[in-house]
Coordinates of C-alpha atoms (C1' of nucleotides) in Angstrom, one line a residue:
Chain A
M1 CA 3.5 -27.4 16.6
T2 CA 0.5 -25.8 15.0
K3 CA -2.0 -27.8 13.1
P4 CA -2.1 -27.3 9.3
A5 CA -5.7 -25.9 9.5
P6 CA -7.6 -27.7 6.7
T7 CA -9.4 -25.5 4.2
V8 CA -13.2 -25.4 4.0
R9 CA -13.0 -27.2 0.7
E10 CA -11.2 -30.1 2.4
L11 CA -13.6 -30.1 5.2
I12 CA -16.5 -30.4 2.8
R13 CA -14.9 -33.3 1.0
Q14 CA -14.2 -34.9 4.3
H15 CA -17.7 -34.7 5.7
Y16 CA -19.5 -35.1 2.4
S17 CA -20.9 -38.5 3.2
E18 CA -22.5 -37.2 6.4
L19 CA -24.3 -34.4 4.6
T20 CA -28.0 -34.5 3.8
Q21 CA -29.5 -33.7 0.4
S22 CA -30.1 -30.0 1.0
E23 CA -26.8 -29.6 2.7
R24 CA -25.1 -31.1 -0.4
K25 CA -27.0 -28.7 -2.5
F26 CA -25.4 -25.9 -0.6
A27 CA -22.0 -27.5 -0.6
Q28 CA -22.1 -27.7 -4.4
A29 CA -23.1 -24.1 -4.8
L30 CA -20.2 -23.1 -2.6
L31 CA -17.7 -25.2 -4.4
E32 CA -18.9 -23.9 -7.7
N33 CA -18.1 -20.3 -6.7
Y34 CA -15.5 -20.7 -4.1
P35 CA -15.0 -18.8 -1.9
A36 CA -17.2 -15.8 -2.9
A37 CA -20.4 -17.8 -2.5
G38 CA -19.7 -18.3 1.2
L39 CA -18.7 -14.7 2.1
A40 CA -22.2 -13.2 2.3
S41 CA -24.5 -13.4 5.2
I42 CA -26.1 -16.7 6.0
T43 CA -29.5 -15.6 4.7
I44 CA -28.2 -14.5 1.3
V45 CA -25.9 -17.5 1.0
A46 CA -28.8 -19.8 1.8
S47 CA -31.3 -18.2 -0.5
S48 CA -28.9 -18.1 -3.5
A49 CA -28.2 -21.8 -3.0
E50 CA -32.0 -22.3 -2.7
V51 CA -31.9 -23.9 0.7
S52 CA -33.1 -22.7 4.1
T53 CA -31.1 -20.8 6.6
P54 CA -31.1 -23.5 9.2
T55 CA -29.8 -26.0 6.7
V56 CA -26.7 -23.9 6.2
A57 CA -26.3 -23.4 10.0
R58 CA -26.5 -27.1 10.6
M59 CA -24.1 -27.9 7.9
V60 CA -21.3 -25.6 9.1
Q61 CA -21.6 -27.2 12.5
K62 CA -21.2 -30.6 10.9
L63 CA -18.0 -29.3 9.3
G64 CA -16.8 -28.5 12.8
F65 CA -17.4 -24.8 13.1
K66 CA -19.1 -23.4 16.1
G67 CA -21.4 -21.2 14.1
Y68 CA -21.7 -19.5 10.8
P69 CA -19.5 -16.5 11.7
Q70 CA -16.6 -18.9 12.4
F71 CA -17.1 -20.5 9.1
H72 CA -17.2 -17.1 7.4
Q73 CA -14.0 -16.1 9.2
A74 CA -12.3 -19.3 8.0
L75 CA -13.1 -18.5 4.4
R76 CA -11.7 -15.0 4.8
S77 CA -8.5 -16.2 6.3
E78 CA -8.0 -18.6 3.4
L79 CA -8.5 -15.8 1.0
E80 CA -6.1 -13.6 2.8
A81 CA -3.4 -16.3 2.9
K82 CA -4.0 -16.8 -0.8
G83 CA -3.6 -13.1 -1.5
S84 CA -0.1 -13.0 0.0
G85 CA 0.7 -16.4 -1.3
P86 CA 1.4 -16.2 -5.0
T87 CA 4.1 -13.6 -4.3
K88 CA 7.1 -15.7 -4.1
R89 CA 8.4 -15.0 -0.6
R90 CA 12.1 -15.1 -0.6
E91 CA 13.2 -16.6 2.6
K92 CA 16.7 -15.2 2.5
W93 CA 18.1 -12.5 0.4
A94 CA 21.7 -12.1 1.3
A95 CA 23.2 -15.6 0.8
E96 CA 24.6 -17.1 4.0
A97 CA 23.0 -14.6 6.4
P98 CA 20.3 -15.4 9.0
D99 CA 16.8 -14.2 8.4
S100 CA 17.2 -11.8 11.3
H101 CA 20.1 -10.0 9.7
L102 CA 19.2 -6.4 8.9
L103 CA 19.8 -6.9 5.2
N104 CA 17.2 -9.6 5.0
R105 CA 14.6 -7.8 7.1
F106 CA 15.2 -4.7 5.1
A107 CA 14.9 -6.5 1.7
Q108 CA 11.7 -8.1 2.8
T109 CA 10.1 -4.8 3.9
V110 CA 11.1 -2.9 0.8
T111 CA 10.0 -5.7 -1.5
R112 CA 6.6 -5.6 0.1
N113 CA 6.5 -1.8 -0.5
I114 CA 7.4 -2.3 -4.1
E115 CA 4.7 -4.9 -4.6
Q116 CA 2.1 -2.6 -3.0
T117 CA 3.2 0.4 -5.0
F118 CA 3.0 -1.4 -8.3
S119 CA -0.2 -3.3 -7.7
N120 CA -1.9 -0.1 -6.9
I121 CA -0.9 1.8 -10.0
D122 CA -3.8 2.5 -12.4
T123 CA -2.4 1.8 -15.8
G124 CA -4.8 4.2 -17.4
S125 CA -3.4 7.1 -15.3
F126 CA 0.1 5.8 -15.9
D127 CA -0.3 5.8 -19.6
A128 CA -2.0 9.2 -19.6
A129 CA 0.8 10.7 -17.4
V130 CA 3.4 9.3 -19.7
A131 CA 1.7 10.9 -22.7
Q132 CA 1.9 14.1 -20.8
L133 CA 5.5 13.7 -20.0
A134 CA 6.2 12.9 -23.6
D135 CA 4.5 16.0 -24.9
T136 CA 7.6 17.8 -26.2
E137 CA 5.5 20.7 -27.4
H138 CA 5.3 22.0 -23.9
Q139 CA 7.8 22.6 -21.1
L140 CA 8.4 20.0 -18.4
Y141 CA 9.2 21.3 -14.9
V142 CA 10.6 19.0 -12.2
V143 CA 10.6 19.8 -8.5
G144 CA 11.0 18.0 -5.2
G145 CA 11.0 18.5 -1.5
R146 CA 13.7 18.3 1.2
I147 CA 14.3 14.6 0.8
T148 CA 12.9 14.0 -2.6
R149 CA 15.0 16.7 -4.1
S150 CA 17.5 14.0 -5.0
L151 CA 14.9 12.1 -6.9
A152 CA 13.7 15.2 -8.7
D153 CA 17.4 15.7 -9.6
Y154 CA 17.6 12.1 -10.9
A155 CA 14.4 12.6 -12.8
F156 CA 15.7 15.8 -14.4
T157 CA 19.0 14.2 -15.5
H158 CA 17.2 11.5 -17.3
F159 CA 14.3 13.5 -18.7
Q160 CA 16.8 16.0 -20.1
A161 CA 18.4 13.1 -22.0
V162 CA 15.0 11.8 -23.2
R163 CA 13.4 15.0 -24.4
P164 CA 14.0 18.8 -24.8
K165 CA 12.4 21.6 -22.8
V166 CA 13.0 20.2 -19.3
T167 CA 13.6 22.6 -16.4
Y168 CA 14.7 21.7 -12.9
L169 CA 13.3 23.9 -10.1
T170 CA 16.3 24.4 -7.8
A171 CA 16.2 23.4 -4.2
S172 CA 15.7 26.9 -2.9
S173 CA 12.0 27.6 -2.9
A174 CA 12.6 31.3 -2.8
T175 CA 13.3 31.3 -6.5
W176 CA 10.3 29.2 -7.5
P177 CA 8.1 32.3 -8.3
H178 CA 10.6 33.1 -11.1
Y179 CA 9.8 29.8 -12.7
V180 CA 6.1 30.2 -12.3
L181 CA 6.4 33.4 -14.2
D182 CA 7.1 31.5 -17.4
M183 CA 4.8 28.5 -16.9
A184 CA 2.1 28.3 -19.5
A185 CA -1.1 26.4 -19.9
G186 CA -0.4 22.9 -21.2
D187 CA 3.1 22.7 -19.5
T188 CA 3.7 19.8 -17.2
L189 CA 5.0 20.0 -13.6
L190 CA 6.3 16.8 -12.1
L191 CA 6.3 17.1 -8.3
F192 CA 7.7 14.8 -5.6
D193 CA 6.2 15.2 -2.2
V194 CA 6.5 12.6 0.5
R195 CA 5.9 13.2 4.2
R196 CA 6.5 15.5 5.9
Y197 CA 4.7 17.4 3.3
E198 CA 6.0 20.9 2.6
A199 CA 3.8 24.0 2.5
N200 CA 6.0 25.6 -0.1
L201 CA 5.5 22.8 -2.5
E202 CA 1.7 22.9 -2.0
R203 CA 1.6 26.6 -2.7
L204 CA 3.7 26.1 -5.8
A205 CA 1.3 23.4 -7.0
E206 CA -1.7 25.7 -6.5
L207 CA 0.0 28.5 -8.4
A208 CA 0.9 26.3 -11.3
A209 CA -2.6 24.7 -11.4
E210 CA -4.2 28.1 -11.6
R211 CA -2.1 28.8 -14.7
G212 CA -3.4 25.6 -16.4
V213 CA -0.2 23.6 -15.8
R214 CA -0.8 19.9 -15.7
L215 CA 0.5 18.4 -12.4
I216 CA 1.9 14.9 -12.0
L217 CA 2.4 14.1 -8.4
I218 CA 4.5 11.3 -7.0
T219 CA 3.8 11.0 -3.3
D220 CA 3.6 8.4 -0.5
Q221 CA 0.8 6.0 0.5
W222 CA -0.8 8.6 2.6
A223 CA -1.0 11.2 -0.2
S224 CA 0.3 14.7 0.0
P225 CA -2.4 17.4 0.1
I226 CA -1.2 18.3 -3.4
A227 CA -3.2 15.3 -4.6
R228 CA -6.2 17.6 -4.5
V229 CA -5.0 19.8 -7.3
A230 CA -2.9 17.2 -9.2
H231 CA -4.1 15.8 -12.5
F232 CA -2.3 12.5 -11.9
S233 CA -1.0 11.2 -8.6
F234 CA 0.9 8.1 -7.8
N235 CA 1.2 6.6 -4.4
C236 CA 4.4 4.9 -3.3
W237 CA 4.6 2.7 -0.3
V238 CA 7.5 4.1 1.7
E239 CA 7.2 2.9 5.3
I240 CA 10.0 1.0 6.8
P241 CA 10.8 0.3 10.5
S242 CA 13.0 3.4 10.8
A243 CA 13.0 7.0 11.6
W244 CA 12.9 7.9 7.9
D245 CA 11.1 6.6 4.8
S246 CA 12.4 4.4 2.1
N247 CA 12.3 5.8 -1.4
T248 CA 13.2 2.7 -3.3
S249 CA 9.7 2.2 -4.5
T250 CA 9.5 5.9 -5.4
M251 CA 12.7 5.5 -7.4
M252 CA 11.3 2.4 -9.2
L253 CA 8.1 4.2 -10.1
L254 CA 10.1 7.2 -11.4
E255 CA 12.3 4.9 -13.5
A256 CA 9.2 3.2 -14.9
L257 CA 7.9 6.6 -15.9
I258 CA 11.2 7.5 -17.5
A259 CA 11.3 4.2 -19.4
A260 CA 7.8 4.6 -20.7
T261 CA 8.4 8.2 -21.7
Q262 CA 11.6 7.2 -23.5
E263 CA 9.6 4.6 -25.4
A264 CA 6.9 7.2 -26.3
C265 CA 9.5 9.7 -27.5
W266 CA 11.4 7.2 -29.7
P267 CA 13.1 7.7 -32.1
E268 CA 13.8 11.3 -31.3
T269 CA 15.2 10.1 -28.0
R270 CA 17.7 7.8 -29.7
D271 CA 18.9 10.7 -31.7
R272 CA 19.4 12.7 -28.5
Y273 CA 21.3 9.9 -26.9
E274 CA 23.6 9.7 -29.9
R275 CA 24.3 13.4 -29.8
L276 CA 24.8 13.3 -26.1
D277 CA 27.4 10.5 -26.5
A278 CA 29.2 12.5 -29.1
L279 CA 29.3 15.5 -26.8
F280 CA 30.8 13.4 -24.0
D281 CA 33.5 12.1 -26.3
L282 CA 34.3 15.7 -27.2
T283 CA 34.7 16.7 -23.6
R284 CA 37.1 13.8 -23.1
L285 CA 39.2 15.0 -26.0
F286 CA 39.6 18.4 -24.4
R287 CA 41.1 16.9 -21.3
Chain B
M1 CA -25.0 -1.4 -22.8
T2 CA -24.2 -1.8 -19.1
K3 CA -21.8 0.5 -17.4
P4 CA -18.4 -0.9 -16.7
A5 CA -18.9 -0.9 -12.9
P6 CA -15.6 0.4 -11.5
T7 CA -13.9 -1.8 -9.0
V8 CA -13.7 -0.7 -5.4
R9 CA -10.0 -0.2 -5.9
E10 CA -10.6 2.3 -8.6
L11 CA -13.3 4.0 -6.6
I12 CA -10.8 4.5 -3.8
R13 CA -8.2 6.0 -6.1
Q14 CA -10.8 8.2 -7.6
H15 CA -12.1 9.5 -4.3
Y16 CA -8.8 9.4 -2.5
S17 CA -8.4 13.2 -2.4
E18 CA -11.8 13.6 -0.7
L19 CA -11.0 11.2 2.1
T20 CA -10.1 12.3 5.6
Q21 CA -7.1 10.9 7.5
S22 CA -8.9 8.1 9.2
E23 CA -10.7 7.2 6.1
R24 CA -7.4 6.9 4.3
K25 CA -6.1 4.7 7.1
F26 CA -8.9 2.3 6.4
A27 CA -8.5 2.6 2.6
Q28 CA -4.8 1.7 3.0
A29 CA -5.6 -1.3 5.2
L30 CA -8.1 -2.5 2.6
L31 CA -5.7 -2.0 -0.3
E32 CA -2.9 -3.8 1.5
N33 CA -5.1 -6.9 1.9
Y34 CA -7.5 -6.7 -1.0
P35 CA -10.2 -7.7 -1.0
A36 CA -10.2 -10.0 2.1
A37 CA -9.9 -7.1 4.5
G38 CA -13.2 -5.7 3.3
L39 CA -15.2 -8.9 3.5
A40 CA -15.9 -9.0 7.2
S41 CA -18.5 -7.1 9.1
I42 CA -18.1 -3.4 9.4
T43 CA -17.2 -3.6 13.1
I44 CA -14.4 -6.2 12.5
V45 CA -13.1 -4.4 9.5
A46 CA -13.1 -1.1 11.3
S47 CA -11.3 -2.4 14.4
S48 CA -8.7 -4.3 12.4
A49 CA -7.9 -1.1 10.5
E50 CA -7.9 0.7 13.9
V51 CA -10.6 3.2 13.0
S52 CA -14.1 3.6 14.3
T53 CA -17.2 2.1 12.7
P54 CA -18.7 5.4 11.7
T55 CA -15.5 6.3 9.8
V56 CA -15.9 3.2 7.6
A57 CA -19.6 3.8 7.2
R58 CA -19.0 7.4 6.1
M59 CA -16.3 6.4 3.7
V60 CA -18.2 3.8 1.8
Q61 CA -20.9 6.4 1.3
K62 CA -18.3 8.8 -0.1
L63 CA -17.3 6.0 -2.5
G64 CA -20.9 6.0 -3.8
F65 CA -22.4 3.1 -1.9
K66 CA -25.7 3.4 -0.1
G67 CA -24.3 1.6 2.9
Y68 CA -21.8 -0.9 4.1
P69 CA -23.8 -3.9 2.8
Q70 CA -23.7 -2.6 -0.7
F71 CA -20.0 -2.0 -0.5
H72 CA -19.6 -5.6 0.9
Q73 CA -21.7 -6.9 -2.0
A74 CA -19.5 -5.0 -4.6
L75 CA -16.4 -6.6 -3.2
R76 CA -17.9 -10.0 -3.4
S77 CA -19.0 -9.5 -7.0
E78 CA -15.5 -8.5 -7.9
L79 CA -14.1 -11.6 -6.3
E80 CA -16.7 -13.7 -8.0
A81 CA -15.9 -12.2 -11.4
K82 CA -12.2 -12.8 -10.8
G83 CA -12.8 -16.4 -9.8
S84 CA -14.8 -17.2 -12.9
G85 CA -12.4 -15.5 -15.2
P86 CA -9.5 -17.2 -16.9
T87 CA -8.2 -19.5 -14.3
K88 CA -4.6 -19.0 -15.5
R89 CA -3.7 -16.3 -13.0
R90 CA -0.2 -15.1 -13.8
E91 CA 1.6 -12.9 -11.5
K92 CA 0.7 -9.4 -12.3
W93 CA 2.1 -6.2 -10.9
A94 CA -0.1 -3.5 -12.0
A95 CA -3.6 -4.7 -11.3
E96 CA -5.7 -5.5 -14.3
A97 CA -3.0 -4.7 -16.8
P98 CA -1.7 -7.2 -19.3
D99 CA 1.6 -8.9 -18.7
S100 CA 2.9 -7.2 -21.8
H101 CA 2.3 -3.7 -20.4
L102 CA 5.6 -1.8 -19.9
L103 CA 4.9 -1.5 -16.2
N104 CA 4.8 -5.3 -15.6
R105 CA 7.8 -5.9 -17.8
F106 CA 9.8 -3.2 -16.1
A107 CA 8.8 -4.4 -12.6
Q108 CA 9.9 -8.0 -13.5
T109 CA 13.3 -6.9 -14.7
V110 CA 14.0 -4.6 -11.8
T111 CA 12.9 -7.2 -9.3
R112 CA 15.3 -9.6 -10.8
N113 CA 18.1 -7.0 -10.5
I114 CA 17.3 -6.5 -6.9
E115 CA 17.4 -10.2 -6.2
Q116 CA 20.7 -10.5 -7.9
T117 CA 22.1 -7.5 -6.0
F118 CA 21.1 -8.6 -2.6
S119 CA 22.0 -12.3 -3.0
N120 CA 25.5 -11.3 -4.0
I121 CA 26.1 -9.1 -1.0
D122 CA 28.7 -10.5 1.4
T123 CA 27.2 -9.8 4.8
G124 CA 30.7 -9.7 6.4
S125 CA 31.7 -6.9 4.1
F126 CA 28.4 -5.2 4.6
D127 CA 28.7 -5.2 8.4
A128 CA 32.3 -4.1 8.2
A129 CA 31.4 -1.3 5.8
V130 CA 28.6 -0.2 8.1
A131 CA 31.0 -0.1 11.0
Q132 CA 33.2 2.2 8.9
L133 CA 30.2 4.4 8.1
A134 CA 29.2 4.5 11.7
D135 CA 32.7 5.6 12.8
T136 CA 31.9 9.1 14.0
E137 CA 35.4 9.8 15.1
H138 CA 36.4 10.4 11.5
Q139 CA 35.0 12.4 8.6
L140 CA 32.6 10.8 6.0
Y141 CA 32.9 12.1 2.4
V142 CA 30.3 11.3 -0.2
V143 CA 30.7 11.6 -3.9
G144 CA 29.0 10.4 -7.1
G145 CA 29.3 10.6 -10.9
R146 CA 27.2 12.2 -13.6
I147 CA 24.2 10.0 -13.0
T148 CA 24.8 8.8 -9.5
R149 CA 25.3 12.3 -8.2
S150 CA 21.6 12.2 -7.2
L151 CA 22.2 9.1 -5.2
A152 CA 25.2 10.6 -3.5
D153 CA 23.1 13.6 -2.7
Y154 CA 20.4 11.3 -1.2
A155 CA 23.1 9.5 0.8
F156 CA 24.4 12.8 2.0
T157 CA 21.0 14.1 3.2
H158 CA 20.4 10.9 5.2
F159 CA 23.9 10.4 6.6
Q160 CA 23.9 14.0 7.7
A161 CA 20.8 13.3 9.8
V162 CA 22.3 10.0 11.1
R163 CA 25.7 11.2 12.2
P164 CA 28.0 14.2 12.4
K165 CA 31.0 15.0 10.2
V166 CA 29.6 14.3 6.8
T167 CA 30.7 16.1 3.7
Y168 CA 29.3 16.1 0.2
L169 CA 31.7 16.6 -2.6
T170 CA 29.9 18.8 -5.1
A171 CA 29.2 17.9 -8.6
S172 CA 32.0 19.9 -10.1
S173 CA 35.1 17.7 -10.1
A174 CA 37.2 20.8 -10.4
T175 CA 36.8 21.5 -6.7
W176 CA 37.5 18.0 -5.5
P177 CA 41.2 18.6 -4.8
H178 CA 40.1 21.2 -2.1
Y179 CA 38.4 18.4 -0.3
V180 CA 41.3 16.0 -0.6
L181 CA 43.4 18.6 1.1
D182 CA 41.6 17.9 4.4
M183 CA 41.2 14.1 4.1
A184 CA 43.0 12.3 6.8
A185 CA 43.9 8.6 7.4
G186 CA 40.9 6.8 8.8
D187 CA 38.4 9.0 7.1
T188 CA 35.8 7.3 4.9
L189 CA 34.9 8.1 1.3
L190 CA 31.7 6.7 -0.1
L191 CA 31.8 6.6 -3.9
F192 CA 29.2 5.9 -6.4
D193 CA 30.4 4.8 -9.8
V194 CA 28.3 3.0 -12.4
R195 CA 29.1 2.8 -16.1
R196 CA 30.2 4.8 -17.9
Y197 CA 32.9 5.1 -15.3
E198 CA 34.4 8.4 -14.9
A199 CA 38.2 9.1 -15.0
N200 CA 37.8 12.0 -12.5
L201 CA 36.3 9.7 -9.9
E202 CA 39.0 7.1 -10.4
R203 CA 41.7 9.8 -9.9
L204 CA 39.9 11.0 -6.8
A205 CA 39.8 7.5 -5.4
E206 CA 43.5 7.0 -6.0
L207 CA 44.4 10.3 -4.3
A208 CA 42.2 9.5 -1.3
A209 CA 43.5 5.9 -1.0
E210 CA 47.1 7.2 -1.0
R211 CA 46.2 9.3 2.1
G212 CA 44.9 6.3 4.0
V213 CA 41.2 7.1 3.5
R214 CA 39.0 4.0 3.6
L215 CA 37.0 3.7 0.4
I216 CA 33.5 2.2 0.1
L217 CA 32.4 1.8 -3.4
I218 CA 29.0 1.3 -4.8
T219 CA 29.2 0.2 -8.4
D220 CA 27.4 -1.9 -11.0
Q221 CA 27.6 -5.6 -11.8
W222 CA 30.7 -5.1 -14.0
A223 CA 32.6 -3.2 -11.3
S224 CA 34.2 0.2 -11.8
P225 CA 38.0 0.2 -12.0
I226 CA 37.9 1.9 -8.6
A227 CA 37.2 -1.5 -7.1
R228 CA 40.9 -2.2 -7.3
V229 CA 41.7 0.5 -4.7
A230 CA 38.5 0.3 -2.7
H231 CA 38.3 -1.4 0.7
F232 CA 34.7 -2.5 0.3
S233 CA 32.8 -2.7 -3.0
F234 CA 29.2 -3.6 -3.6
N235 CA 27.9 -4.5 -7.0
C236 CA 24.4 -3.5 -8.0
W237 CA 22.6 -5.2 -11.0
V238 CA 21.5 -2.2 -13.1
E239 CA 20.8 -3.5 -16.6
I240 CA 17.4 -3.0 -18.1
P241 CA 16.3 -3.2 -21.7
S242 CA 16.9 0.5 -22.3
A243 CA 19.5 3.1 -23.3
W244 CA 20.2 3.8 -19.6
D245 CA 20.7 1.8 -16.4
S246 CA 18.3 1.4 -13.6
N247 CA 19.4 2.5 -10.2
T248 CA 16.6 1.1 -8.1
S249 CA 18.8 -1.7 -6.8
T250 CA 21.5 0.9 -6.1
M251 CA 19.1 3.0 -4.2
M252 CA 17.9 -0.1 -2.2
L253 CA 21.4 -1.0 -1.3
L254 CA 22.2 2.5 -0.3
E255 CA 19.1 2.6 1.9
A256 CA 20.1 -0.7 3.5
L257 CA 23.5 0.9 4.4
I258 CA 21.8 3.9 5.8
A259 CA 19.4 1.8 7.9
A260 CA 22.2 -0.3 9.2
T261 CA 24.3 2.7 10.0
Q262 CA 21.5 4.4 11.8
E263 CA 21.1 1.2 13.9
A264 CA 24.8 1.2 14.7
C265 CA 24.7 4.8 15.7
W266 CA 21.7 4.5 18.0
P267 CA 20.9 6.2 20.3
E268 CA 23.0 9.2 19.2
T269 CA 21.0 9.2 16.0
R270 CA 17.7 9.4 17.8
D271 CA 19.0 12.5 19.6
R272 CA 20.0 14.0 16.3
Y273 CA 16.6 13.4 14.8
E274 CA 14.9 15.0 17.7
R275 CA 17.0 18.1 17.4
L276 CA 16.5 18.1 13.7
D277 CA 12.7 18.0 14.2
A278 CA 12.9 20.8 16.6
L279 CA 14.9 22.9 14.1
F280 CA 12.3 22.3 11.4
D281 CA 9.6 23.4 13.8
L282 CA 11.6 26.6 14.4
T283 CA 11.9 27.4 10.7
R284 CA 8.2 26.9 10.3
L285 CA 7.6 29.5 13.0
F286 CA 9.8 32.0 11.1
R287 CA 7.6 31.8 8.1
Chain C
dC1 C1' -52.0 -47.7 5.4
dC2 C1' -49.6 -46.7 9.5
dT3 C1' -45.4 -46.0 12.2
dT4 C1' -40.9 -44.3 13.0
dG5 C1' -37.0 -41.8 12.3
dT6 C1' -35.1 -38.3 9.6
dT7 C1' -35.0 -34.1 7.1
dT8 C1' -36.6 -29.6 6.1
dG9 C1' -38.0 -24.9 6.4
dG10 C1' -41.0 -21.3 8.8
dA11 C1' -41.1 -18.3 12.7
dA12 C1' -39.6 -16.2 16.8
dA13 C1' -36.1 -15.2 20.1
dA14 C1' -31.4 -14.0 20.9
dA15 C1' -27.4 -12.1 19.3
dT16 C1' -25.1 -9.2 16.4
dC17 C1' -24.4 -5.8 13.3
dT18 C1' -25.4 -1.2 11.0
dT19 C1' -26.6 3.3 11.2
dT20 C1' -27.4 7.6 13.2
dT21 C1' -26.8 11.0 16.6
dC22 C1' -24.1 13.8 19.4
dA23 C1' -20.4 15.6 22.0
dC24 C1' -15.6 16.0 22.2
dA25 C1' -11.1 16.8 20.0
dT26 C1' -8.2 18.8 16.7
dG27 C1' -6.1 22.1 13.9
dG28 C1' -6.3 26.1 10.9
dG29 C1' -7.5 31.1 10.4
dG30 C1' -8.5 35.5 12.2
Chain D
dC1 C1' -5.1 33.6 21.9
dC2 C1' -9.7 32.4 20.8
dC3 C1' -13.1 30.8 17.6
dC4 C1' -14.9 28.2 14.1
dA5 C1' -15.0 24.4 11.0
dT6 C1' -14.1 19.9 10.5
dG7 C1' -13.1 15.2 11.8
dT8 C1' -13.6 11.5 15.1
dG9 C1' -15.4 7.9 18.1
dA10 C1' -18.8 6.5 22.0
dA11 C1' -23.2 5.1 22.5
dA12 C1' -28.0 4.7 21.5
dA13 C1' -31.4 3.3 18.2
dG14 C1' -32.7 0.6 14.5
dA15 C1' -32.1 -3.2 11.3
dT16 C1' -30.4 -7.5 10.2
dT17 C1' -28.6 -11.8 11.1
dT18 C1' -28.0 -16.0 13.6
dT19 C1' -29.8 -19.4 16.2
dT20 C1' -33.2 -22.2 18.4
dC21 C1' -37.4 -24.5 18.3
dC22 C1' -41.0 -26.9 16.3
dA23 C1' -44.2 -28.7 13.1
dA24 C1' -44.8 -30.4 8.6
dA25 C1' -43.0 -33.3 4.9
dC26 C1' -40.9 -37.3 3.5
dA27 C1' -39.0 -42.0 3.0
dA28 C1' -38.5 -46.6 4.4
dG29 C1' -40.1 -50.7 6.8
dG30 C1' -43.8 -53.3 9.0

DNA sequence: CCTTGTTTGGAAAAATCTTTTCACATGGGG
DNA sequence: CCCCATGTGAAAAGATTTTTCCAAACAAGG
C-alpha cells in the first residue's frame, strides 16, 4: 500500500514548532500565496519572503525533503493532482460492468477529450464565430473531409433549419470550384478538417480566403494546416486508443455552435421551425 | 491603464498557427496539464513532453517571452492571480467564461445526457450487439432518419473500414425495398431513429424483421416504436433546452460500438486498415 | 560583561539549468 | 531524383541556482 503523501501545507503545520523565526517567516509567506510562492527558484522565493537562501534550504530539509528541487517538485505534483481533481471522475459508467470493460474505458477517454476541448475554447472567438454564422446577409457554406463529411452533413441539416442561405459542398471535391465561383467577400465557410488532413480542403480554403470569405475551421488538437488561413479555428481533442479518431467532442462543439447560432437568430429561427413543421405535416398528408 | 496581459493559454492559441510540429507537441502537453506542466525547469518540462530543450526555448520566444524564465514567471503570476481571486471556484468548462455563458450551460446539459446514456446501457446487450456487428459472415446494413442520416453515414464510413459486407441504405426511402430484396436471415440492420420517429423507417424495420434480419436500434430516451421489433435497442438521452435534440450522446454510443466491433474483429481489421492506407497513398500518387 | 549555543546571511564551490551553436534529418518543390 | 529550406536535437558554452561553509549577530544564563 502506498503512503498518502502529505501535502507541503501539512508538513509545515507538522514541523512548525521546530522552525526558527526566519524559517517561520518564509513558511507564512508560502502559506499566504500557496502554492505559487513556492514555485520559483530558491533565490527568488527567498528574497520575496525577505529571508536568505540558506534559510529556505535548511527549512525544506527540516520538512523532510532532500533539497529544494524535491520540495519544488512536491508542490508541482500537488498542483497537478488538483488540476485533475475537481473534475468529478466517474468510476464506472455502465452500471454493473467492471472498470476494465471497453464501455467504461471508452467513456473515460472520451469524457477527458470533451473536457479538454471545452476548456480550451476561447469564448471570445466562439462568440465572434457565432456572430459570423448568424449573419444571414451572407451565404454560409459547409464542407468536410473524408470522415468529417458526416459532421458537415449534420451541420448543414441543422443550419438549414436555423437560417437561410446555407449551402453544402458535396463530398466530391471535383465540384468544389463550381461553388467557389459564387463565393463573395463576407460569406462564411465552415470547414471540418481532422487528420489525416486533406490537400483538397486546404486548397479550397486558400481559394475561398483569397476571395474574402470568412473561414471557420473545426479541427483536431494538432490543428490542420488550414488554421493558417482561417479566421477562427477550434481544436477538438479526438485521440482514443484506436486506429481511428473519436469525433464525439467535435460533434459536441458543433452542436454548441448550432445552439448559439440558433439563439442569435431568434426569433426568425422559431418562425423557420414552425414553417418546417408545417411542411412535414403536408408531406405526411400526401402519403 | 495597464495592458490586460494575455494568459499563456491565450498566447498559445494566438500563435498556434506559427508553431512547428514539435512545438505544438509541447503546447499540447502544457494545455493538458495547465499550468503545472510548465512550472518545472525547461529540461524537465521538455523531456516530459518528449521534445528537446531547444524546441521549448524557441517556442517561448515565439510566444513573445525573452526566455524560459520569463515564461515561467508569467505562468506563476497567472497562478497567483487565480489563487487570490474569488475562492469560490465553480466548475467551469470554457476557461475564464462565466457559468452563464451558453458554452458552459450547454456542456453541462450534454454531459448529463452522456452520463444518463452510458449508465443505462446493459453491458450484456452491448456485448451481444457487438458480436452481431462483428459477424462478418453476414451482411451489415445501416440506415438512419432525417436527422440521424448523418450518424448512419458516419457509422457506415467506419464499419466499412472495420469489416467487409457493409451496405448503406441511401437517404431516399423510395429505394429501400431494393435493399430489402437482398436481405437474408442472419443479416444485421443497424437503425437510427430519434424523434420525430419516421413511419418509413418503422415499415422498413418490420419488413426486415419478417425476413429474419437482426435489428440493432439506436434511439432516444423515449424509444422509437421500432424497439418493439428490434433485437437490441439502446437509448440515448438527447434532450437539450432547444428546438432540436442533441446527438452527442448518440455519437458517443455509436463510437463505442465501432470501437468494440473493431476490437472483436482484430486482427482482420488491422489488415483492412493497412490496405486502406495503401490505397490512399495510391490515390495521392495519381494526383 | 562574558560565555555558550543557536540563528542568520554572505560568499564561494558545486551542481544544475538555460541558451546558443551546429550538424543532421526531413519533406516539399523543381 | 536531387536540391534547398526548414525543423530538430546533441552538445558545448554561458548563466543561474543550489548547496556548503563560515563568520557575524544575537539571546540567554552565569
